Structure formats: structure tokens, C-alpha cells
Amino acid sequence: MMFNLANPLREQAARYFLTEDDFKQTESLLADFKAAIPQKRMATTVSKSSTQKVTDVFRSLDKLLREVIDVYVAPFQFENPDFYREYRNARIVVGYTGRGKSKSDKAENVPAALAV
């Protein structure tokens, strides 16, 4: 909007040291900005899609753990309790928030799909 308002005043803007090259550069930057808006929207869509895929993978892995591997390890609960305890502890993801470093090491940060 500001560029469109200043465009007819190019000659008068020369006294403020604004040259034709400044206007062309601003016009080019504006065109680049307008072209980048759909790319940002596409990146957001891709990001949301990727996040959903990660969630789906965690759910499928959780299902594998619960329905297959846990069944095979269950007999060791009484035969070899140390092994069973280590197995259960290894399944716990502590402080996972999915966004960089965790702000808290509390167990409530563990997504439901990853909880043991």
C-alpha cells in the first residue's frame, strides 16, 4: 500500500535521496514477498502432514509393543524380574515433548501413545 502511494511521487522523493533504483529494488522485494506467501502456506501444510505421519508411526509402534513384544516378554516377569523391569523401563520415554528440549522432566509430558 505504501509503495502504491509513493509510486506517483517518485520525482518528489528524489529530494529525500530515493532514486529510481530504490523504487525498483522495493518493487522487486514486494514481488518476492508476494510470491513467498503461497510457499509459506504450502510449508505449513507439509509440516502438518509430517506431524500427522509421525503420530501415526508412534501409534503403530506402540501397537507393536503392546500386542506383540509385550506378550513375548510377559513370561519373564516372574522368571527373570530384573530383565522384565529393565525392559519396561526402556520403553518409557521421559520428558518427550516433541519440540526440542523438554521444559520439564515430569511424566505428564509423555504422549498417551508412548506411555507404558
Short mmCIF file of N, CA, C and O in Angstrom, two decimals:
data_model
loop_
_atom_site.label_atom_id
_atom_site.label_comp_id
_atom_site.label_asym_id
_atom_site.label_seq_id
_atom_site.Cartn_x
_atom_site.Cartn_y
_atom_site.Cartn_z
N MET A 1 0.83 -1.19 0.00
CA MET A 1 0.00 0.00 0.00
C MET A 1 0.87 1.26 0.00
O MET A 1 0.62 2.19 -0.76
N MET A 2 1.90 1.23 0.84
CA MET A 2 2.80 2.40 0.91
C MET A 2 3.53 2.59 -0.42
O MET A 2 3.72 3.71 -0.86
N PHE A 3 3.93 1.48 -1.03
CA PHE A 3 4.62 1.57 -2.31
C PHE A 3 3.69 2.18 -3.36
O PHE A 3 4.10 3.03 -4.14
N ASN A 4 2.45 1.74 -3.39
CA ASN A 4 1.49 2.28 -4.36
C ASN A 4 1.22 3.76 -4.13
O ASN A 4 1.00 4.51 -5.09
N LEU A 5 1.22 4.17 -2.88
CA LEU A 5 1.02 5.59 -2.59
C LEU A 5 2.25 6.43 -2.99
O LEU A 5 2.11 7.57 -3.44
N ALA A 6 3.45 5.87 -2.81
CA ALA A 6 4.68 6.61 -3.10
C ALA A 6 5.03 6.57 -4.58
O ALA A 6 5.76 7.45 -5.07
N ASN A 7 4.53 5.61 -5.31
CA ASN A 7 4.89 5.44 -6.71
C ASN A 7 4.64 6.69 -7.56
O ASN A 7 5.51 7.09 -8.33
N PRO A 8 3.49 7.36 -7.45
CA PRO A 8 3.29 8.57 -8.27
C PRO A 8 4.20 9.74 -7.85
O PRO A 8 4.37 10.70 -8.60
N LEU A 9 4.79 9.65 -6.68
CA LEU A 9 5.62 10.74 -6.17
C LEU A 9 7.11 10.47 -6.32
O LEU A 9 7.92 11.02 -5.58
N ARG A 10 7.49 9.67 -7.28
CA ARG A 10 8.90 9.29 -7.45
C ARG A 10 9.80 10.50 -7.67
O ARG A 10 10.88 10.58 -7.09
N GLU A 11 9.37 11.44 -8.45
CA GLU A 11 10.21 12.61 -8.74
C GLU A 11 10.40 13.47 -7.50
O GLU A 11 11.50 13.95 -7.24
N GLN A 12 9.35 13.66 -6.71
CA GLN A 12 9.46 14.46 -5.49
C GLN A 12 10.28 13.73 -4.41
O GLN A 12 10.86 14.36 -3.53
N ALA A 13 10.33 12.39 -4.47
CA ALA A 13 11.08 11.62 -3.48
C ALA A 13 12.58 11.74 -3.68
O ALA A 13 13.36 11.41 -2.78
N ALA A 14 13.00 12.26 -4.82
CA ALA A 14 14.43 12.41 -5.09
C ALA A 14 15.09 13.34 -4.10
O ALA A 14 16.25 13.15 -3.74
N ARG A 15 14.37 14.33 -3.59
CA ARG A 15 14.98 15.24 -2.61
C ARG A 15 15.24 14.54 -1.27
O ARG A 15 15.96 15.06 -0.44
N TYR A 16 14.64 13.35 -1.09
CA TYR A 16 14.89 12.55 0.12
C TYR A 16 15.88 11.41 -0.17
O TYR A 16 15.94 10.43 0.56
N PHE A 17 16.61 11.59 -1.27
CA PHE A 17 17.64 10.65 -1.70
C PHE A 17 17.09 9.27 -2.08
O PHE A 17 17.78 8.27 -1.97
N LEU A 18 15.87 9.22 -2.54
CA LEU A 18 15.28 7.98 -3.06
C LEU A 18 15.41 8.01 -4.57
O LEU A 18 14.85 8.87 -5.24
N THR A 19 16.13 7.06 -5.10
CA THR A 19 16.39 7.02 -6.54
C THR A 19 15.46 6.03 -7.22
O THR A 19 14.72 5.29 -6.57
N GLU A 20 15.54 6.01 -8.53
CA GLU A 20 14.75 5.06 -9.31
C GLU A 20 15.15 3.62 -8.95
O GLU A 20 14.30 2.73 -8.90
N ASP A 21 16.44 3.42 -8.68
CA ASP A 21 16.90 2.08 -8.28
C ASP A 21 16.28 1.65 -6.95
O ASP A 21 15.96 0.47 -6.76
N ASP A 22 16.08 2.58 -6.02
CA ASP A 22 15.43 2.26 -4.75
C ASP A 22 14.00 1.78 -4.97
O ASP A 22 13.54 0.81 -4.35
N PHE A 23 13.31 2.47 -5.87
CA PHE A 23 11.94 2.07 -6.17
C PHE A 23 11.90 0.70 -6.85
O PHE A 23 11.05 -0.14 -6.53
N LYS A 24 12.82 0.46 -7.78
CA LYS A 24 12.86 -0.84 -8.46
C LYS A 24 13.20 -1.96 -7.48
O LYS A 24 12.61 -3.05 -7.54
N GLN A 25 14.14 -1.68 -6.58
CA GLN A 25 14.51 -2.68 -5.58
C GLN A 25 13.33 -2.97 -4.65
O GLN A 25 13.05 -4.13 -4.34
N THR A 26 12.61 -1.95 -4.23
CA THR A 26 11.44 -2.14 -3.38
C THR A 26 10.35 -2.92 -4.12
O THR A 26 9.72 -3.82 -3.55
N GLU A 27 10.16 -2.59 -5.38
CA GLU A 27 9.17 -3.30 -6.18
C GLU A 27 9.54 -4.78 -6.33
O GLU A 27 8.69 -5.66 -6.23
N SER A 28 10.83 -5.04 -6.52
CA SER A 28 11.30 -6.42 -6.62
C SER A 28 11.11 -7.17 -5.30
O SER A 28 10.67 -8.33 -5.30
N LEU A 29 11.43 -6.54 -4.18
CA LEU A 29 11.24 -7.16 -2.87
C LEU A 29 9.76 -7.45 -2.61
O LEU A 29 9.41 -8.49 -2.05
N LEU A 30 8.91 -6.53 -3.02
CA LEU A 30 7.47 -6.71 -2.84
C LEU A 30 6.97 -7.91 -3.66
O LEU A 30 6.18 -8.72 -3.16
N ALA A 31 7.46 -8.04 -4.89
CA ALA A 31 7.07 -9.17 -5.73
C ALA A 31 7.56 -10.49 -5.12
O ALA A 31 6.83 -11.48 -5.10
N ASP A 32 8.79 -10.48 -4.59
CA ASP A 32 9.33 -11.69 -3.94
C ASP A 32 8.50 -12.05 -2.72
O ASP A 32 8.23 -13.23 -2.45
N PHE A 33 8.10 -11.05 -1.95
CA PHE A 33 7.29 -11.29 -0.75
C PHE A 33 5.94 -11.90 -1.13
O PHE A 33 5.50 -12.87 -0.53
N LYS A 34 5.30 -11.33 -2.14
CA LYS A 34 4.00 -11.85 -2.58
C LYS A 34 4.13 -13.29 -3.10
O LYS A 34 3.24 -14.11 -2.89
N ALA A 35 5.25 -13.60 -3.75
CA ALA A 35 5.46 -14.96 -4.25
C ALA A 35 5.74 -15.93 -3.11
O ALA A 35 5.45 -17.12 -3.22
N ALA A 36 6.28 -15.45 -2.00
CA ALA A 36 6.63 -16.33 -0.88
C ALA A 36 5.42 -16.71 -0.04
O ALA A 36 5.46 -17.72 0.67
N ILE A 37 4.35 -15.95 -0.09
CA ILE A 37 3.18 -16.24 0.75
C ILE A 37 2.60 -17.62 0.45
O ILE A 37 2.38 -18.40 1.37
N PRO A 38 2.37 -18.01 -0.81
CA PRO A 38 1.87 -19.37 -1.06
C PRO A 38 2.86 -20.45 -0.63
O PRO A 38 2.46 -21.52 -0.19
N GLN A 39 4.16 -20.16 -0.72
CA GLN A 39 5.17 -21.13 -0.30
C GLN A 39 5.08 -21.37 1.21
O GLN A 39 5.22 -22.48 1.68
N LYS A 40 4.83 -20.32 1.97
CA LYS A 40 4.67 -20.45 3.42
C LYS A 40 3.45 -21.31 3.74
O LYS A 40 3.50 -22.18 4.61
N ARG A 41 2.37 -21.08 3.02
CA ARG A 41 1.18 -21.89 3.23
C ARG A 41 1.44 -23.35 2.89
O ARG A 41 0.99 -24.25 3.59
N MET A 42 2.17 -23.58 1.82
CA MET A 42 2.49 -24.96 1.43
C MET A 42 3.39 -25.60 2.48
O MET A 42 3.19 -26.76 2.84
N ALA A 43 4.35 -24.85 3.00
CA ALA A 43 5.24 -25.39 4.03
C ALA A 43 4.45 -25.74 5.28
O ALA A 43 4.72 -26.76 5.93
N THR A 44 3.46 -24.93 5.63
CA THR A 44 2.62 -25.23 6.80
C THR A 44 1.84 -26.50 6.57
O THR A 44 1.72 -27.34 7.46
N THR A 45 1.31 -26.67 5.37
CA THR A 45 0.56 -27.88 5.03
C THR A 45 1.47 -29.11 5.12
O THR A 45 1.09 -30.13 5.67
N VAL A 46 2.68 -29.01 4.58
CA VAL A 46 3.63 -30.12 4.62
C VAL A 46 4.00 -30.42 6.07
O VAL A 46 4.08 -31.58 6.47
N SER A 47 4.19 -29.39 6.87
CA SER A 47 4.54 -29.58 8.28
C SER A 47 3.43 -30.30 9.02
O SER A 47 3.68 -31.23 9.79
N LYS A 48 2.19 -29.90 8.81
CA LYS A 48 1.06 -30.56 9.47
C LYS A 48 0.96 -32.01 9.02
O LYS A 48 0.69 -32.90 9.83
N SER A 49 1.17 -32.26 7.75
CA SER A 49 1.11 -33.62 7.22
C SER A 49 2.21 -34.47 7.84
O SER A 49 1.97 -35.62 8.23
N SER A 50 3.40 -33.92 7.95
CA SER A 50 4.52 -34.66 8.54
C SER A 50 4.26 -34.96 10.01
O SER A 50 4.57 -36.05 10.49
N THR A 51 3.70 -34.00 10.73
CA THR A 51 3.38 -34.21 12.14
C THR A 51 2.38 -35.34 12.28
O THR A 51 2.51 -36.19 13.17
N GLN A 52 1.39 -35.39 11.41
CA GLN A 52 0.40 -36.47 11.46
C GLN A 52 1.07 -37.81 11.16
O GLN A 52 0.75 -38.82 11.80
N LYS A 53 2.00 -37.83 10.21
CA LYS A 53 2.69 -39.08 9.88
C LYS A 53 3.51 -39.56 11.07
O LYS A 53 3.54 -40.77 11.34
N VAL A 54 4.18 -38.66 11.77
CA VAL A 54 4.96 -39.03 12.95
C VAL A 54 4.04 -39.62 14.01
O VAL A 54 4.34 -40.66 14.62
N THR A 55 2.89 -39.00 14.23
CA THR A 55 1.92 -39.51 15.19
C THR A 55 1.45 -40.90 14.80
O THR A 55 1.35 -41.79 15.65
N ASP A 56 1.19 -41.11 13.52
CA ASP A 56 0.76 -42.43 13.04
C ASP A 56 1.84 -43.49 13.27
O ASP A 56 1.55 -44.62 13.66
N VAL A 57 3.10 -43.12 13.03
CA VAL A 57 4.20 -44.06 13.24
C VAL A 57 4.30 -44.42 14.72
O VAL A 57 4.47 -45.59 15.07
N PHE A 58 4.20 -43.42 15.61
CA PHE A 58 4.25 -43.70 17.04
C PHE A 58 3.12 -44.62 17.46
O PHE A 58 3.32 -45.55 18.26
N ARG A 59 1.95 -44.40 16.92
CA ARG A 59 0.81 -45.26 17.27
C ARG A 59 1.04 -46.70 16.80
O ARG A 59 0.75 -47.65 17.51
N SER A 60 1.55 -46.86 15.58
CA SER A 60 1.78 -48.22 15.08
C SER A 60 2.89 -48.92 15.87
O SER A 60 2.79 -50.12 16.15
N LEU A 61 3.93 -48.17 16.25
CA LEU A 61 4.99 -48.77 17.06
C LEU A 61 4.48 -49.13 18.45
O LEU A 61 4.85 -50.17 19.01
N ASP A 62 3.64 -48.29 19.00
CA ASP A 62 3.06 -48.58 20.31
C ASP A 62 2.20 -49.83 20.25
O ASP A 62 2.23 -50.68 21.15
N LYS A 63 1.45 -49.97 19.17
CA LYS A 63 0.61 -51.16 18.99
C LYS A 63 1.49 -52.41 18.88
O LYS A 63 1.19 -53.45 19.47
N LEU A 64 2.60 -52.32 18.14
CA LEU A 64 3.53 -53.44 18.03
C LEU A 64 4.08 -53.82 19.40
O LEU A 64 4.12 -55.00 19.76
N LEU A 65 4.47 -52.82 20.18
CA LEU A 65 5.00 -53.10 21.52
C LEU A 65 3.95 -53.78 22.39
O LEU A 65 4.23 -54.79 23.04
N ARG A 66 2.76 -53.23 22.42
CA ARG A 66 1.71 -53.74 23.31
C ARG A 66 1.18 -55.11 22.88
O ARG A 66 0.97 -55.98 23.71
N GLU A 67 0.96 -55.29 21.59
CA GLU A 67 0.29 -56.50 21.13
C GLU A 67 1.24 -57.65 20.77
O GLU A 67 0.80 -58.80 20.71
N VAL A 68 2.50 -57.36 20.53
CA VAL A 68 3.41 -58.43 20.12
C VAL A 68 4.55 -58.61 21.13
O VAL A 68 4.66 -59.65 21.78
N ILE A 69 5.37 -57.58 21.26
CA ILE A 69 6.58 -57.72 22.08
C ILE A 69 6.24 -57.89 23.56
O ILE A 69 6.84 -58.74 24.23
N ASP A 70 5.28 -57.13 24.07
CA ASP A 70 4.89 -57.28 25.48
C ASP A 70 4.41 -58.70 25.78
O ASP A 70 4.66 -59.23 26.86
N VAL A 71 3.74 -59.30 24.82
CA VAL A 71 3.23 -60.67 25.00
C VAL A 71 4.40 -61.65 25.14
O VAL A 71 4.38 -62.55 25.98
N TYR A 72 5.44 -61.45 24.30
CA TYR A 72 6.60 -62.34 24.37
C TYR A 72 7.42 -62.12 25.64
O TYR A 72 8.04 -63.06 26.15
N VAL A 73 7.44 -60.92 26.16
CA VAL A 73 8.25 -60.60 27.33
C VAL A 73 7.51 -60.91 28.63
O VAL A 73 8.14 -61.11 29.68
N ALA A 74 6.20 -61.00 28.60
CA ALA A 74 5.39 -61.21 29.81
C ALA A 74 5.84 -62.41 30.65
O ALA A 74 5.89 -62.30 31.88
N PRO A 75 6.19 -63.54 30.08
CA PRO A 75 6.62 -64.67 30.92
C PRO A 75 7.86 -64.38 31.77
O PRO A 75 8.06 -64.99 32.81
N PHE A 76 8.67 -63.42 31.34
CA PHE A 76 9.89 -63.10 32.09
C PHE A 76 9.60 -62.27 33.35
O PHE A 76 10.49 -62.05 34.15
N GLN A 77 8.36 -61.81 33.50
CA GLN A 77 8.01 -61.01 34.68
C GLN A 77 8.31 -61.79 35.97
O GLN A 77 8.76 -61.20 36.95
N PHE A 78 8.09 -63.09 35.95
CA PHE A 78 8.33 -63.90 37.15
C PHE A 78 9.62 -64.73 37.03
O PHE A 78 10.29 -64.97 38.03
N GLU A 79 9.97 -65.15 35.81
CA GLU A 79 11.17 -65.96 35.61
C GLU A 79 12.45 -65.14 35.79
O GLU A 79 13.43 -65.63 36.34
N ASN A 80 12.44 -63.92 35.25
CA ASN A 80 13.62 -63.05 35.33
C ASN A 80 13.14 -61.62 35.56
O ASN A 80 13.09 -60.81 34.63
N PRO A 81 12.78 -61.28 36.82
CA PRO A 81 12.20 -59.97 37.08
C PRO A 81 13.12 -58.79 36.77
O PRO A 81 12.66 -57.73 36.39
N ASP A 82 14.45 -58.99 36.88
CA ASP A 82 15.38 -57.90 36.57
C ASP A 82 15.31 -57.54 35.08
O ASP A 82 15.27 -56.38 34.71
N PHE A 83 15.33 -58.58 34.23
CA PHE A 83 15.21 -58.35 32.80
C PHE A 83 13.90 -57.67 32.46
O PHE A 83 13.87 -56.72 31.69
N TYR A 84 12.80 -58.16 33.05
CA TYR A 84 11.48 -57.60 32.77
C TYR A 84 11.41 -56.13 33.19
O TYR A 84 10.89 -55.29 32.47
N ARG A 85 11.96 -55.81 34.36
CA ARG A 85 11.95 -54.43 34.85
C ARG A 85 12.76 -53.52 33.92
O ARG A 85 12.35 -52.42 33.58
N GLU A 86 13.93 -54.01 33.48
CA GLU A 86 14.76 -53.22 32.55
C GLU A 86 14.04 -53.01 31.22
O GLU A 86 14.11 -51.93 30.63
N TYR A 87 13.34 -54.04 30.76
CA TYR A 87 12.57 -53.92 29.52
C TYR A 87 11.50 -52.85 29.66
O TYR A 87 11.34 -51.98 28.81
N ARG A 88 10.74 -52.89 30.74
CA ARG A 88 9.67 -51.91 30.95
C ARG A 88 10.24 -50.50 31.09
O ARG A 88 9.67 -49.53 30.58
N ASN A 89 11.37 -50.36 31.78
CA ASN A 89 11.99 -49.05 31.94
C ASN A 89 12.51 -48.51 30.61
O ASN A 89 12.49 -47.30 30.36
N ALA A 90 12.99 -49.39 29.75
CA ALA A 90 13.50 -48.97 28.44
C ALA A 90 12.38 -48.46 27.54
O ALA A 90 12.63 -47.65 26.64
N ARG A 91 11.16 -48.87 27.78
CA ARG A 91 10.03 -48.44 26.96
C ARG A 91 9.54 -47.04 27.31
O ARG A 91 8.82 -46.42 26.55
N ILE A 92 9.90 -46.54 28.45
CA ILE A 92 9.40 -45.24 28.91
C ILE A 92 10.20 -44.13 28.24
O ILE A 92 11.43 -44.13 28.26
N VAL A 93 9.51 -43.18 27.64
CA VAL A 93 10.15 -42.00 27.07
C VAL A 93 9.95 -40.88 28.07
O VAL A 93 8.83 -40.41 28.28
N VAL A 94 11.04 -40.46 28.70
CA VAL A 94 10.94 -39.48 29.77
C VAL A 94 11.06 -38.07 29.21
O VAL A 94 12.00 -37.75 28.49
N GLY A 95 10.09 -37.22 29.55
CA GLY A 95 10.16 -35.81 29.20
C GLY A 95 10.06 -35.51 27.73
O GLY A 95 10.50 -34.46 27.29
N TYR A 96 9.48 -36.39 26.92
CA TYR A 96 9.34 -36.13 25.49
C TYR A 96 8.21 -35.14 25.25
O TYR A 96 7.10 -35.35 25.69
N THR A 97 8.53 -34.02 24.59
CA THR A 97 7.51 -33.03 24.26
C THR A 97 7.32 -32.92 22.75
O THR A 97 6.37 -32.31 22.30
N GLY A 98 8.27 -33.42 21.98
CA GLY A 98 8.16 -33.34 20.54
C GLY A 98 8.64 -32.02 19.96
O GLY A 98 8.64 -31.82 18.78
N ARG A 99 9.09 -31.11 20.80
CA ARG A 99 9.55 -29.80 20.33
C ARG A 99 10.85 -29.43 21.02
O ARG A 99 10.87 -28.64 21.94
N GLY A 100 11.92 -30.01 20.60
CA GLY A 100 13.22 -29.66 21.15
C GLY A 100 13.38 -30.14 22.57
O GLY A 100 12.84 -31.16 22.97
N LYS A 101 14.10 -29.38 23.35
CA LYS A 101 14.36 -29.77 24.73
C LYS A 101 13.11 -29.62 25.57
O LYS A 101 12.34 -28.69 25.42
N SER A 102 12.97 -30.52 26.50
CA SER A 102 11.82 -30.52 27.39
C SER A 102 11.96 -29.42 28.44
O SER A 102 13.04 -29.17 28.95
N LYS A 103 10.86 -28.77 28.76
CA LYS A 103 10.86 -27.76 29.81
C LYS A 103 10.75 -28.42 31.18
O LYS A 103 11.11 -27.84 32.18
N SER A 104 10.25 -29.63 31.19
CA SER A 104 10.04 -30.33 32.44
C SER A 104 10.29 -31.81 32.24
O SER A 104 10.02 -32.35 31.19
N ASP A 105 10.82 -32.47 33.25
CA ASP A 105 11.07 -33.90 33.16
C ASP A 105 9.94 -34.71 33.75
O ASP A 105 10.09 -35.87 34.07
N LYS A 106 8.79 -34.11 33.92
CA LYS A 106 7.65 -34.81 34.50
C LYS A 106 7.06 -35.80 33.52
O LYS A 106 7.10 -35.61 32.32
N ALA A 107 6.48 -36.86 34.05
CA ALA A 107 5.91 -37.92 33.21
C ALA A 107 4.70 -37.45 32.44
O ALA A 107 4.32 -38.04 31.45
N GLU A 108 4.05 -36.36 32.86
CA GLU A 108 2.85 -35.90 32.14
C GLU A 108 3.18 -35.37 30.75
O GLU A 108 2.30 -35.17 29.95
N ASN A 109 4.46 -35.14 30.44
CA ASN A 109 4.86 -34.68 29.12
C ASN A 109 4.88 -35.82 28.11
O ASN A 109 5.06 -35.59 26.94
N VAL A 110 4.73 -37.05 28.56
CA VAL A 110 4.78 -38.20 27.67
C VAL A 110 3.44 -38.32 26.96
O VAL A 110 2.40 -38.37 27.60
N PRO A 111 3.45 -38.34 25.60
CA PRO A 111 2.19 -38.52 24.88
C PRO A 111 1.54 -39.83 25.25
O PRO A 111 2.20 -40.81 25.56
N ALA A 112 0.22 -39.87 25.21
CA ALA A 112 -0.53 -41.06 25.62
C ALA A 112 -0.12 -42.28 24.80
O ALA A 112 -0.10 -43.39 25.31
N ALA A 113 0.22 -42.08 23.53
CA ALA A 113 0.58 -43.21 22.68
C ALA A 113 1.91 -43.83 23.09
O ALA A 113 2.21 -44.95 22.76
N LEU A 114 2.75 -43.07 23.85
CA LEU A 114 4.05 -43.57 24.23
C LEU A 114 4.10 -44.06 25.66
O LEU A 114 5.07 -44.64 26.09
N ALA A 115 3.07 -43.78 26.42
CA ALA A 115 3.06 -44.17 27.83
C ALA A 115 3.01 -45.68 27.94
O ALA A 115 2.40 -46.36 27.15
N VAL A 116 3.66 -46.21 28.97
CA VAL A 116 3.69 -47.66 29.17
C VAL A 116 2.45 -48.11 29.89
O VAL A 116 1.91 -47.49 30.73
#
